[in-house]
Coordinates of C-alpha atoms and ligand atoms in Angstrom, one line a residue:
X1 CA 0.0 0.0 0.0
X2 CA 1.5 3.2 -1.2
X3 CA 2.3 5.3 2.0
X4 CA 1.9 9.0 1.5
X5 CA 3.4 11.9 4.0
X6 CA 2.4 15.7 4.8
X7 CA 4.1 18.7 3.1
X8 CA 6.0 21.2 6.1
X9 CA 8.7 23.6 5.0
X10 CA 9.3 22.5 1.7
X11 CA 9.7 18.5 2.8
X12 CA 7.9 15.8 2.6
X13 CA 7.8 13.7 5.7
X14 CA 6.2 11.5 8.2
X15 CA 4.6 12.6 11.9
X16 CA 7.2 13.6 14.1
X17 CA 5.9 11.0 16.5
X18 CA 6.0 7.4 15.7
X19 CA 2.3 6.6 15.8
X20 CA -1.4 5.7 14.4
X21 CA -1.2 5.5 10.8
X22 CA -4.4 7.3 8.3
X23 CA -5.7 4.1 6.0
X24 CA -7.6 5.7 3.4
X25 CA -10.5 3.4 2.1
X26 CA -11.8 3.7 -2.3
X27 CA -15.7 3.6 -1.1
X28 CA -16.7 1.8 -4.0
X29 CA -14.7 -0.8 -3.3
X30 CA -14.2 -0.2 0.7
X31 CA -10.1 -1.2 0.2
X32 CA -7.2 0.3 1.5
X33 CA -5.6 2.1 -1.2
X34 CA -2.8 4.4 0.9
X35 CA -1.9 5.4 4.3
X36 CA -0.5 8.7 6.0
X37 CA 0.9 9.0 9.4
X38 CA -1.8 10.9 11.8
X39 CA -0.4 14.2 12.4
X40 CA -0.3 15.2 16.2
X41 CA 0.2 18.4 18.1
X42 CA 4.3 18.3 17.0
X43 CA 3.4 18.1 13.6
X44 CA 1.1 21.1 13.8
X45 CA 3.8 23.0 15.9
X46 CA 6.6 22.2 13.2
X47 CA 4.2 23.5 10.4
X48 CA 3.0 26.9 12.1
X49 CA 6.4 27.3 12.8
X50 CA 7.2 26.8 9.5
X51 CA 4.4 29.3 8.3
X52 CA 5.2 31.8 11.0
X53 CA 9.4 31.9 10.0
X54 CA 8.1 32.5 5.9
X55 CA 5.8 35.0 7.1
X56 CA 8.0 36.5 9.0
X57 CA 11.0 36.6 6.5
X58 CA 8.5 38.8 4.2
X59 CA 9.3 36.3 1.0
X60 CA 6.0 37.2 -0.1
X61 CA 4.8 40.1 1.5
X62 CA 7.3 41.5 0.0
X63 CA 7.3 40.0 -3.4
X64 CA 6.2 43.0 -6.2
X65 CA 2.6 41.9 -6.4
X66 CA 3.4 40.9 -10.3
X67 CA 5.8 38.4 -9.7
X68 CA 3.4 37.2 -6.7
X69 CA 0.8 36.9 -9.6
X70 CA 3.4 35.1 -11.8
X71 CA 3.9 32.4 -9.4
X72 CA 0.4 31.8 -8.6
X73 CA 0.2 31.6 -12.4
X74 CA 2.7 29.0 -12.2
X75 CA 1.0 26.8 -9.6
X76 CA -2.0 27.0 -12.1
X77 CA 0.0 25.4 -15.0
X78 CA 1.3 22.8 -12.5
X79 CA -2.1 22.3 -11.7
X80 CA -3.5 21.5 -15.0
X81 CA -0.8 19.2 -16.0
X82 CA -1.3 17.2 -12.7
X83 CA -5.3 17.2 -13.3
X84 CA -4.8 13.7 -14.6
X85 CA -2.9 11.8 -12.1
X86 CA -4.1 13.6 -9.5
X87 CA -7.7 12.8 -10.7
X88 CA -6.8 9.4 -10.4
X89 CA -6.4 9.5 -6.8
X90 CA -8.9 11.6 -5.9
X91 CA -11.0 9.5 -8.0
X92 CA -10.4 6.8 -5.7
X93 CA -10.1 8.0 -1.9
X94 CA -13.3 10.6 -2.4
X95 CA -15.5 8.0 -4.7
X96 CA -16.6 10.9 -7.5
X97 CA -16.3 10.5 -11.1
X98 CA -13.5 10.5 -12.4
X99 CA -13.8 13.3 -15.5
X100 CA -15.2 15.7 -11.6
X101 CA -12.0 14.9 -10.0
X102 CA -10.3 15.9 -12.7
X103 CA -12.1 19.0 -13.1
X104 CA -10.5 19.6 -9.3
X105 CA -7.4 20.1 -10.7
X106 CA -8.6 22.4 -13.6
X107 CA -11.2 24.4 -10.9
X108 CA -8.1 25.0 -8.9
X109 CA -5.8 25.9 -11.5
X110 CA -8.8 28.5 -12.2
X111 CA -8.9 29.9 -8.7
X112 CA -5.1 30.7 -8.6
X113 CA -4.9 32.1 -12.0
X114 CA -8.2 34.3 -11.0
X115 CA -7.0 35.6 -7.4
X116 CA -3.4 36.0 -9.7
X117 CA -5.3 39.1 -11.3
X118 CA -6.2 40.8 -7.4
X119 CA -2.5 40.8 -6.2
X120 CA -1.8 44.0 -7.6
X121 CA -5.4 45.7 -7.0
X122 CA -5.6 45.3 -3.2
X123 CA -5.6 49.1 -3.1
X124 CA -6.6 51.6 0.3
X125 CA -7.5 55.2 -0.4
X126 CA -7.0 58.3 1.2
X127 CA -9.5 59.9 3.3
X128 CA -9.6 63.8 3.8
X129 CA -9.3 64.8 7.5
X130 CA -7.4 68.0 8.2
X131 CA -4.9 70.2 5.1
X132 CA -2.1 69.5 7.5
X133 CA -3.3 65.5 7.5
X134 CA -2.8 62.8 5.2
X135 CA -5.0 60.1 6.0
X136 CA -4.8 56.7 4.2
X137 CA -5.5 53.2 4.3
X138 CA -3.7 49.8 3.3
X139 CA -4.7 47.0 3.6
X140 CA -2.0 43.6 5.3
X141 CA -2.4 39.9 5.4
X142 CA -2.7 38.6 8.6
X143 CA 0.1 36.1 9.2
X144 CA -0.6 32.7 9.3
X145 CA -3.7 31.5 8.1
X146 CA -5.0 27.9 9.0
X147 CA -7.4 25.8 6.1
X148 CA -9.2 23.2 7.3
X149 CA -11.0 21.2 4.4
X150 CA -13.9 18.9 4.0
X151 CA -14.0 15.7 2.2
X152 CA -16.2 16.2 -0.5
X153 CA -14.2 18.7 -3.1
X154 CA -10.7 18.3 -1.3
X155 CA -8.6 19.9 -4.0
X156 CA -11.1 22.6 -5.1
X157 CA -12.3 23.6 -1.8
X158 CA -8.4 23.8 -0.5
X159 CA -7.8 26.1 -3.6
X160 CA -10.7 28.2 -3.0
X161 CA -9.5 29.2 0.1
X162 CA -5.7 28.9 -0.4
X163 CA -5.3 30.9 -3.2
X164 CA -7.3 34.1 -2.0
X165 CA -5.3 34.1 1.2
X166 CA -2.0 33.7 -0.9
X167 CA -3.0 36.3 -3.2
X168 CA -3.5 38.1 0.2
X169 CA 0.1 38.0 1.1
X170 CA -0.8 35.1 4.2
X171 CA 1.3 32.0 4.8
X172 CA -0.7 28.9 5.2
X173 CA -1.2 25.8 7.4
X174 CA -3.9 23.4 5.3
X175 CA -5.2 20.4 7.6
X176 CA -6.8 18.0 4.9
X177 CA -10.0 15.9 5.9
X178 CA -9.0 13.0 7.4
X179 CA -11.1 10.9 5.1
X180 CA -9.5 12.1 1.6
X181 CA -6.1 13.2 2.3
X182 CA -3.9 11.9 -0.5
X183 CA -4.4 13.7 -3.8
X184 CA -3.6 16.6 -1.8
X185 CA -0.6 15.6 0.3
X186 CA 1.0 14.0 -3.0
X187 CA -0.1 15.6 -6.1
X188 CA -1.7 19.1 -4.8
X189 CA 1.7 19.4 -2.9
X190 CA 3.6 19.1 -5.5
X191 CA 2.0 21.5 -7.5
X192 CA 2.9 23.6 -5.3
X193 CA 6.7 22.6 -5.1
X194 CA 7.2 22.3 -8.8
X195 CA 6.1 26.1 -9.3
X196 CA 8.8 26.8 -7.0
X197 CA 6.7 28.5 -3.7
X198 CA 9.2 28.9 -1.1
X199 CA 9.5 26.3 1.6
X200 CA 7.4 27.5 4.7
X201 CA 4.5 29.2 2.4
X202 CA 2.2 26.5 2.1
X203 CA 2.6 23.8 4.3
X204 CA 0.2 20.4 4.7
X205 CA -0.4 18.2 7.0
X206 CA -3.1 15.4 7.4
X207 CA -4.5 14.4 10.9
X208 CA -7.9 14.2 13.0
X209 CA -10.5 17.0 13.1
X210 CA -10.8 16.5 17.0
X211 CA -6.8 16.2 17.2
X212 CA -4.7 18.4 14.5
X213 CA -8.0 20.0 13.5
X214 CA -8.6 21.1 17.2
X215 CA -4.8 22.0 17.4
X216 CA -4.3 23.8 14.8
X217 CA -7.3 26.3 15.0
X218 CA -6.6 27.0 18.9
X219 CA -2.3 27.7 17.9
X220 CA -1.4 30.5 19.4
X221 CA 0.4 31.5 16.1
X222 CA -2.5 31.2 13.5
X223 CA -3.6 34.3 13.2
X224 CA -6.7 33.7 11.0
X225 CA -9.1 30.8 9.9
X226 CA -10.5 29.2 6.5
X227 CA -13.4 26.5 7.4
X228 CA -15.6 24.4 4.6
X229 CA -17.8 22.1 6.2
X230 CA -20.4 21.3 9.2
X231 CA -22.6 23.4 10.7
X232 CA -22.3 21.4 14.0
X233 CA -17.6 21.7 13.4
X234 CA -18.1 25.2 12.0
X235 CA -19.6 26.7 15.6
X236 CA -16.6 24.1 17.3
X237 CA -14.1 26.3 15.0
X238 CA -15.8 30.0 15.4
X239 CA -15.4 29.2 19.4
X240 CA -11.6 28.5 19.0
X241 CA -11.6 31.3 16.9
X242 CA -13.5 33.4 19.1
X243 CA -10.9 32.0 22.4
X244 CA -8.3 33.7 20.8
X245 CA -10.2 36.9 19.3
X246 CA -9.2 36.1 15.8
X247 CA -11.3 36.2 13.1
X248 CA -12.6 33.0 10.5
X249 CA -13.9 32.3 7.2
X250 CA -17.3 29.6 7.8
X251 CA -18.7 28.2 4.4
X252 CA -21.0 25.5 5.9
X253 CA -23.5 23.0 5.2
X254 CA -27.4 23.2 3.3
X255 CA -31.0 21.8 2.7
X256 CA -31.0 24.5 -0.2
X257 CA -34.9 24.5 -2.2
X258 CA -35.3 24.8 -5.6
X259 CA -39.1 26.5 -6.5
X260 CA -41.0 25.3 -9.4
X261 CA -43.8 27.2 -10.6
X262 CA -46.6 26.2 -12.9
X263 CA -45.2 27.0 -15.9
X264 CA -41.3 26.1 -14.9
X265 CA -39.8 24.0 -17.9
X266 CA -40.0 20.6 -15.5
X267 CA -36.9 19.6 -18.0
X268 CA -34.9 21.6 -16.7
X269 CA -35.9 21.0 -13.4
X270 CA -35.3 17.1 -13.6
X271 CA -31.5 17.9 -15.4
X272 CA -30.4 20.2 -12.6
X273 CA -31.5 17.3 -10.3
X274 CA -29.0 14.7 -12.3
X275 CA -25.9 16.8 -10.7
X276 CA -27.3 18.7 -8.1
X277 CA -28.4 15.9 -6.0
X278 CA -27.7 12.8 -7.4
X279 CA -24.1 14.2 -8.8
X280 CA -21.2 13.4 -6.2
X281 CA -24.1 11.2 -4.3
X282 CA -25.8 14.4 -2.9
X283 CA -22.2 15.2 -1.3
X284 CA -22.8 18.9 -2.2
X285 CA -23.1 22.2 0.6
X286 CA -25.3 23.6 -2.1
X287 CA -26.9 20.5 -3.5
X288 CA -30.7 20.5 -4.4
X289 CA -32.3 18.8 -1.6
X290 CA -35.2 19.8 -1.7
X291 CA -37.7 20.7 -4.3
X292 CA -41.2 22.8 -3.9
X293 CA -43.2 22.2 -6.6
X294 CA -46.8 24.0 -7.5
X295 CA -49.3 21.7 -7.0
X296 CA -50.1 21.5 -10.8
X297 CA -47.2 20.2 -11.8
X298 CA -46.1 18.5 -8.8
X299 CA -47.0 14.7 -9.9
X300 CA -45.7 14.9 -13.5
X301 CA -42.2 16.4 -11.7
X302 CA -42.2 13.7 -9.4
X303 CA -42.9 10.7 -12.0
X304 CA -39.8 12.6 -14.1
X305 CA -37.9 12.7 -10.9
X306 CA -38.3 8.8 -10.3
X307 CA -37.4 8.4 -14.0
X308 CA -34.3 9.8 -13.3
X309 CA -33.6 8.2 -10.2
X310 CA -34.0 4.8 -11.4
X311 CA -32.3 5.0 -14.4
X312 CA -29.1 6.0 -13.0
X313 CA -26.0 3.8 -13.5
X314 CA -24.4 2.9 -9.9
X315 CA -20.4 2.2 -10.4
X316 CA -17.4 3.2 -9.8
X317 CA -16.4 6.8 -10.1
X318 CA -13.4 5.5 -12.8
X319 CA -16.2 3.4 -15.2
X320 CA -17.1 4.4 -18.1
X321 CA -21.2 5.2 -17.7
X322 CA -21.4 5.8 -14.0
X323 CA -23.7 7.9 -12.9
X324 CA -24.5 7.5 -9.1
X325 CA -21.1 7.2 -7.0
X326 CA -20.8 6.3 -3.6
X327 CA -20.8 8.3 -0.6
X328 CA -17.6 8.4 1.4
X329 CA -17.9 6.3 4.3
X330 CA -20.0 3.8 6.1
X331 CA -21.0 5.8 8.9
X332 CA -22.1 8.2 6.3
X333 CA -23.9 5.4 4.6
X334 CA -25.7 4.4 8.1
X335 CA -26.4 8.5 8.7
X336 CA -28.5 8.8 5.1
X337 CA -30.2 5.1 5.7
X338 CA -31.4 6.6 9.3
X339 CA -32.7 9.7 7.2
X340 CA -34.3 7.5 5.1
X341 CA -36.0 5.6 7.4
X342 CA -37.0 8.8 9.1
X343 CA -38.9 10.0 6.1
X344 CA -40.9 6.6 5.8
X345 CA -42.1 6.5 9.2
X346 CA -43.1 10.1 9.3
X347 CA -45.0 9.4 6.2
X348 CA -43.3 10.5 3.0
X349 CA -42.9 8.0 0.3
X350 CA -39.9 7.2 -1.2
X351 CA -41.3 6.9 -5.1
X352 CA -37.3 5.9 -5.8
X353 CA -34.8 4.2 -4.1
X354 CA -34.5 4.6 -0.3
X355 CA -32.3 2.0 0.2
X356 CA -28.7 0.9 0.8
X357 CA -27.1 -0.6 -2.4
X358 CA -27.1 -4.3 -2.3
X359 CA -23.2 -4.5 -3.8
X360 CA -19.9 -3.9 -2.0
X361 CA -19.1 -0.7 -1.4
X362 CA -21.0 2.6 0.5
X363 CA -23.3 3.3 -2.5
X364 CA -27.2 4.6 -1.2
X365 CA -29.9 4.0 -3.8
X366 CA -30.8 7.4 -5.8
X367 CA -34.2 8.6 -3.6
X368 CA -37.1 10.2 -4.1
X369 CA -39.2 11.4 -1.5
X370 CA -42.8 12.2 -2.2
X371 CA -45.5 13.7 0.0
X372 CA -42.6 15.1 2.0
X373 CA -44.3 18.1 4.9
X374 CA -42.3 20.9 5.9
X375 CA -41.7 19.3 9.3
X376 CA -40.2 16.6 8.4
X377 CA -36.8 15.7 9.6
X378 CA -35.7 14.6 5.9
X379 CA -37.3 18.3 4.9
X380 CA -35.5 20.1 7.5
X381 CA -32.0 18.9 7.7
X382 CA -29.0 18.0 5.8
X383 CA -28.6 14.2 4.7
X384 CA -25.7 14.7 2.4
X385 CA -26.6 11.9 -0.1
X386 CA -28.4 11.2 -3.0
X387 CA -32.1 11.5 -1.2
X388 CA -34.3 14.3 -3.0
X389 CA -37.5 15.5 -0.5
X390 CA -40.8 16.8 -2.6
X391 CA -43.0 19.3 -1.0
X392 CA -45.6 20.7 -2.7
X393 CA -47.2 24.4 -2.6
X394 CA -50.9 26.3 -3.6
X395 CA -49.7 30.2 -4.0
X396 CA -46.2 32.4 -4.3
X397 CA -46.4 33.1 -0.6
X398 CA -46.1 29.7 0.7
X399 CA -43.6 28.7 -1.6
X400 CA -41.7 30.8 0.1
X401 CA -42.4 30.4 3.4
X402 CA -41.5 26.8 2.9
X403 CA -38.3 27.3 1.2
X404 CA -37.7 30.0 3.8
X405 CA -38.5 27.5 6.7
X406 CA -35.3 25.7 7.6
X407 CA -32.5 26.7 9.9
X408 CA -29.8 26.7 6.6
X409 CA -29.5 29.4 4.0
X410 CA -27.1 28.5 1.5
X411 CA -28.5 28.2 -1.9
X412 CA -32.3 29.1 -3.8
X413 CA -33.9 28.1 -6.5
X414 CA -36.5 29.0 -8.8
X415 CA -37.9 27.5 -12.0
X416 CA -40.2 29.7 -14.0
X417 CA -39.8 31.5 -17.8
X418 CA -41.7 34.7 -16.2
X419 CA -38.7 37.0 -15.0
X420 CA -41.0 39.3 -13.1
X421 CA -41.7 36.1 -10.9
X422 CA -38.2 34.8 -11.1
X423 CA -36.7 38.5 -9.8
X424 CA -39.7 38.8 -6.8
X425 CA -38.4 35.1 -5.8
X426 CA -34.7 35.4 -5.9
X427 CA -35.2 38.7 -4.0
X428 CA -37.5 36.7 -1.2
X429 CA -35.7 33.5 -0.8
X430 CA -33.2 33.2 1.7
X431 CA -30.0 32.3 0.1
X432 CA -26.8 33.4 -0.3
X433 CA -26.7 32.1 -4.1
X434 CA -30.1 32.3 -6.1
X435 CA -30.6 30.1 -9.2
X436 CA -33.0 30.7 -11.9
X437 CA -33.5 27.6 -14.7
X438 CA -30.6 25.9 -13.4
X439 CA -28.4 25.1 -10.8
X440 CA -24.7 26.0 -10.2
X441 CA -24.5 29.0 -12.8
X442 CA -21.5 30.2 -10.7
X443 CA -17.4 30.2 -11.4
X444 CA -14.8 31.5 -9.6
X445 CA -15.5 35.2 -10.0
X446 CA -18.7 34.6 -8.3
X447 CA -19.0 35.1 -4.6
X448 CA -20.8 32.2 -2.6
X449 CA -21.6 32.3 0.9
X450 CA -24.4 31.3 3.3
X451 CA -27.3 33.1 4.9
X452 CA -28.9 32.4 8.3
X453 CA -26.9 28.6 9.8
X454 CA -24.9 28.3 6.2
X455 CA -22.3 30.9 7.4
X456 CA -21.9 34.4 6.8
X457 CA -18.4 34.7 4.6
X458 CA -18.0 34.8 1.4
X459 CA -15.4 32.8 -0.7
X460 CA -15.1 33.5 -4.9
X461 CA -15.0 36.3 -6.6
X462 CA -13.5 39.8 -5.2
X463 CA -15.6 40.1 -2.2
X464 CA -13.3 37.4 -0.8
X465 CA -10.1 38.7 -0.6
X466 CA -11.3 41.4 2.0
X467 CA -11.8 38.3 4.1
X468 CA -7.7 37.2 4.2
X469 CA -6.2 40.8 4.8
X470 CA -6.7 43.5 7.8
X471 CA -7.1 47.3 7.5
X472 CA -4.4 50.0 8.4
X473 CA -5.5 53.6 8.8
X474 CA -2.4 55.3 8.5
X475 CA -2.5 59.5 9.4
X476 CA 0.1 61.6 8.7
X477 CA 0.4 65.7 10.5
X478 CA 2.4 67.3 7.5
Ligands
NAI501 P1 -16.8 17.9 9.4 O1 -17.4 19.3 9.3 O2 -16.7 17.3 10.8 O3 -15.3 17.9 8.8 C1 -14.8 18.9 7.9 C2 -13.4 19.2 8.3 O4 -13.3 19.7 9.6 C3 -12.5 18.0 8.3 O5 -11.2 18.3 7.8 C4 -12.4 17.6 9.8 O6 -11.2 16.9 10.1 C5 -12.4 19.0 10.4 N1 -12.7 19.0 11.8 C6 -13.6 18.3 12.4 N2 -13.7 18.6 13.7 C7 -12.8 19.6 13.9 C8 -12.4 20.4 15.0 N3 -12.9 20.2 16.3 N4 -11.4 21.3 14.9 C9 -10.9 21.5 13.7 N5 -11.2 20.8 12.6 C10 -12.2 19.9 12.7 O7 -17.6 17.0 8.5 P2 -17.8 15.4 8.7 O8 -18.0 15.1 10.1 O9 -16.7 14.7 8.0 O10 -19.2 15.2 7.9 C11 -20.4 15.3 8.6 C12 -21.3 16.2 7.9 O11 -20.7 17.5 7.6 C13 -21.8 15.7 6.5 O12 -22.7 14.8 6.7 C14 -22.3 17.0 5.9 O13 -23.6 17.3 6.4 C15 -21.4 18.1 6.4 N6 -20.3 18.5 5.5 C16 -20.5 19.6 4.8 C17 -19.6 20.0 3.9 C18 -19.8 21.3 3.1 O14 -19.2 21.4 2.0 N7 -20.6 22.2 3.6 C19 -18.4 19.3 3.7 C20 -18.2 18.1 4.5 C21 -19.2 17.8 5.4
MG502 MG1 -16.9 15.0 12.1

């Protein structure tokens, strides 16, 4: 089994202390396929360390911001070359498709050569006070910066993050999800070696969220935080952060409604459901969870919606034809099957699937839950598998309130071809992303954040950056 090893101060190498060793399951097939020793306290010490004496040594805060973007551009090319072997692996420990993990490589590639174009327009302006005062602001990185990543898009979530707070001027301590740590550690890392980032910069270590996770965010030397992931481990990291009065980036989880009004194109609503909840087996913060659908068109949508369910090729993620993947782990496995179960003795009726696969390997069945009521457990939180909940609605107004009626607020829908109703919905529905006709319209430039439980940062686009540097006021008495 092919052992793999984190990524401190330029170096690849194992946990300082001789101890528990990472397996790292393919959940298609549920076998080992590599190993990383569990980083421990040391390890996280030897990395901020590491981060903290790059920082310190100003290699790139003071790097003209053009040759900053130059080397960011240069991790992009690495990137793209490594998207197919790296895809392979990532294909492997994560479960997806293979052509998405991939895309990983090419998504992150994007995101450094995007935040490539802001290193040179992070400007602060002058602000009139007194003739005999000049008054101006700049704005500085904050030091280190700790990434702690989720399983489901470990190489494009990391890049989200990393390269905004790089473009930012921060060095960086990235703690991979314990569950799919290896593209990262091996082929992300060297990505980021190859294009020739000084040692220290980006370091990357792989250990437990309870254990390096916990020790990492309470350091004494991070100085800021990047979280994707739970709700429930987003509050654990904004209390660490909080301990220590710095501040943190939260891009959590989702039970995001699509809205589909009598005259939606149901098409459209049934292809947005192929990747949006049955894509990446409903791994997704923003996925499609749940769909409102006017009562006039509610049973045709849901006979479509079964269609599609059930004719959905279960496989692995590196077959040819695959269309439903597995989900990551077996306790995530048992955590949708409990959902599912939920939903059928509360009353909804699973029209497709609702099942555990009968084949090796964590795979649930594509669902489809009918006659779902807005109380509903499987209505009001987030299962994180391929399980799509029906409601259904009589006017505009409860639409709303339905879609509006959960404790997450991370991504809307609506499905209509009247733009008066789609612009009165998207301004209504509580969501930090709104889409009309589709599902995922977004790129990189786009910001995306939560509303209400989802979080309140944003990641993408401009808006981010703001989030990885601090604000100066600088007055001068001429
Ligand atoms: P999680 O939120 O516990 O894990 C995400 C990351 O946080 C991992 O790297 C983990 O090691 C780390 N972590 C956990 N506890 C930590 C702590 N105390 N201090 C620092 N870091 C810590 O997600 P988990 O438990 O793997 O999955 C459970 C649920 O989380 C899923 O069923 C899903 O609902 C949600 N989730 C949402 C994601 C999103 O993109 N919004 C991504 C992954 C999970
Ligand atoms: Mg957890």
């Amino acid at each position: 089994m092919k052992k793999y090893q984190h990524y401190i101060n330029g170096k690849w190498v194992d946990s300082a202390v001789k101890g528990e060793n990472i397996v790292v399951n393919d959940p298609a097939t549920e076998e080992a396929i590599g190993e990383i020793s569990c980083a421990v306290k040391d390890d996280v010490d030897l990395a901020v360390e590491a981060a903290k004496k790059s920082y310190e040594s100003k290699v790139l805060v003071d790097m003209p911001p053009m040759e900053r973007a130059s080397l960011m551009r240069k991790i992009a090319i690495e990137l793209r070359n490594a998207s197919k072997e790296g895809g392979k692996i990532l294909c492997s420990e994560n479960g997806k498709l293979l052509p998405a993990a991939e895309f990983e490589f090419i998504d992150a590639a994007n995101y450094f050569d995007y935040y490539s174009g802001l290193t040179d327009k992070i400007e602060g302006r002058t602000i009139p006070v007194n003739s005999n005062v000049m008054d101006y602001t700049i704005y500085e990185p904050f030091g280190v910066s700790a990434h702690i990543v989720p399983w489901n898009y470990p190489i494009s979530m990391l890049a989200r993050s990393l390269s905004c707070s790089f473009a930012a001027g921060n060095s960086t301590v990235v703690k991979t999800a314990e569950l799919t740590p290896l593209a990262t550690a091996s082929i992300f890392a060297k990505a980021i070696d190859n294009a020739g980032v000084p040692p220290g910069l980006i370091n990357i270590i792989c250990g437990y969220g309870n254990g390096a996770g916990n020790d990492l965010t309470s350091h004494k030397d991070v100085s800021q935080i990047a979280f994707t992931g739970s709700v429930k481990t987003g509050k654990v990291i904004l209390h660490a952060a909080a301990e220590r009065a710095i501040p943190a980036v939260v891009e959590l989880g989702g039970k995001s409604a699509a809205v589909v009004m009598p005259d939606a194109d149901l098409d459209k609503v049934v292809n947005s459901a192929k990747g949006a909840i049955f894509g990446q087996a409903g791994q997704i913060c923003s996925a499609m969870s749940r769909v409102i659908a006017h009562k006039s068109v509610k049973n045709q949508l849901v006979d479509k919606l079964s269609n599609l369910a059930n004719s959905l090729k279960v496989g692995h993620g590196s077959e040819d034809g695959t269309d439903l993947t597995p989900v990551i782990s077996e306790e995530q496995l048992q955590k949708i099957e409990n959902y599912s179960r939920s939903g059928q003795q509360a009353g909804a009726n699973a029209v497709a699937g609702g099942k555990r696969v009968d084949r090796k390997g964590y795979f649930f069945e594509a669902t489809v839950f009918d006659n779902v009521q807005p109380e509903m457990t499987i209505a009001q939180e987030e299962i994180f598998g391929p399980v799509l909940s029906v409601l259904e609605y009589s006017d505009e107004e409860e639409a709303v309130s339905i879609a509006n009626n959960t404790e997450f607020g991370l991504a809307a829908g609506v499905f209509t071809n009247d733009v008066n109703k789609a612009t009165s919905m998207a301004s209504q529905l509580n969501g930090g992303q709104v889409y009309v006709n589709s599902w995922f319209t977004g790129s990189v430039a786009t910001p995306f954040g939560g509303y209400k439980q989802s979080g309140y940062s944003r990641e993408k686009g401009q808006e981010a950056i703001k989030s990885y540097l601090q604000l100066k006021n600088i007055g001068i008495q001429l």
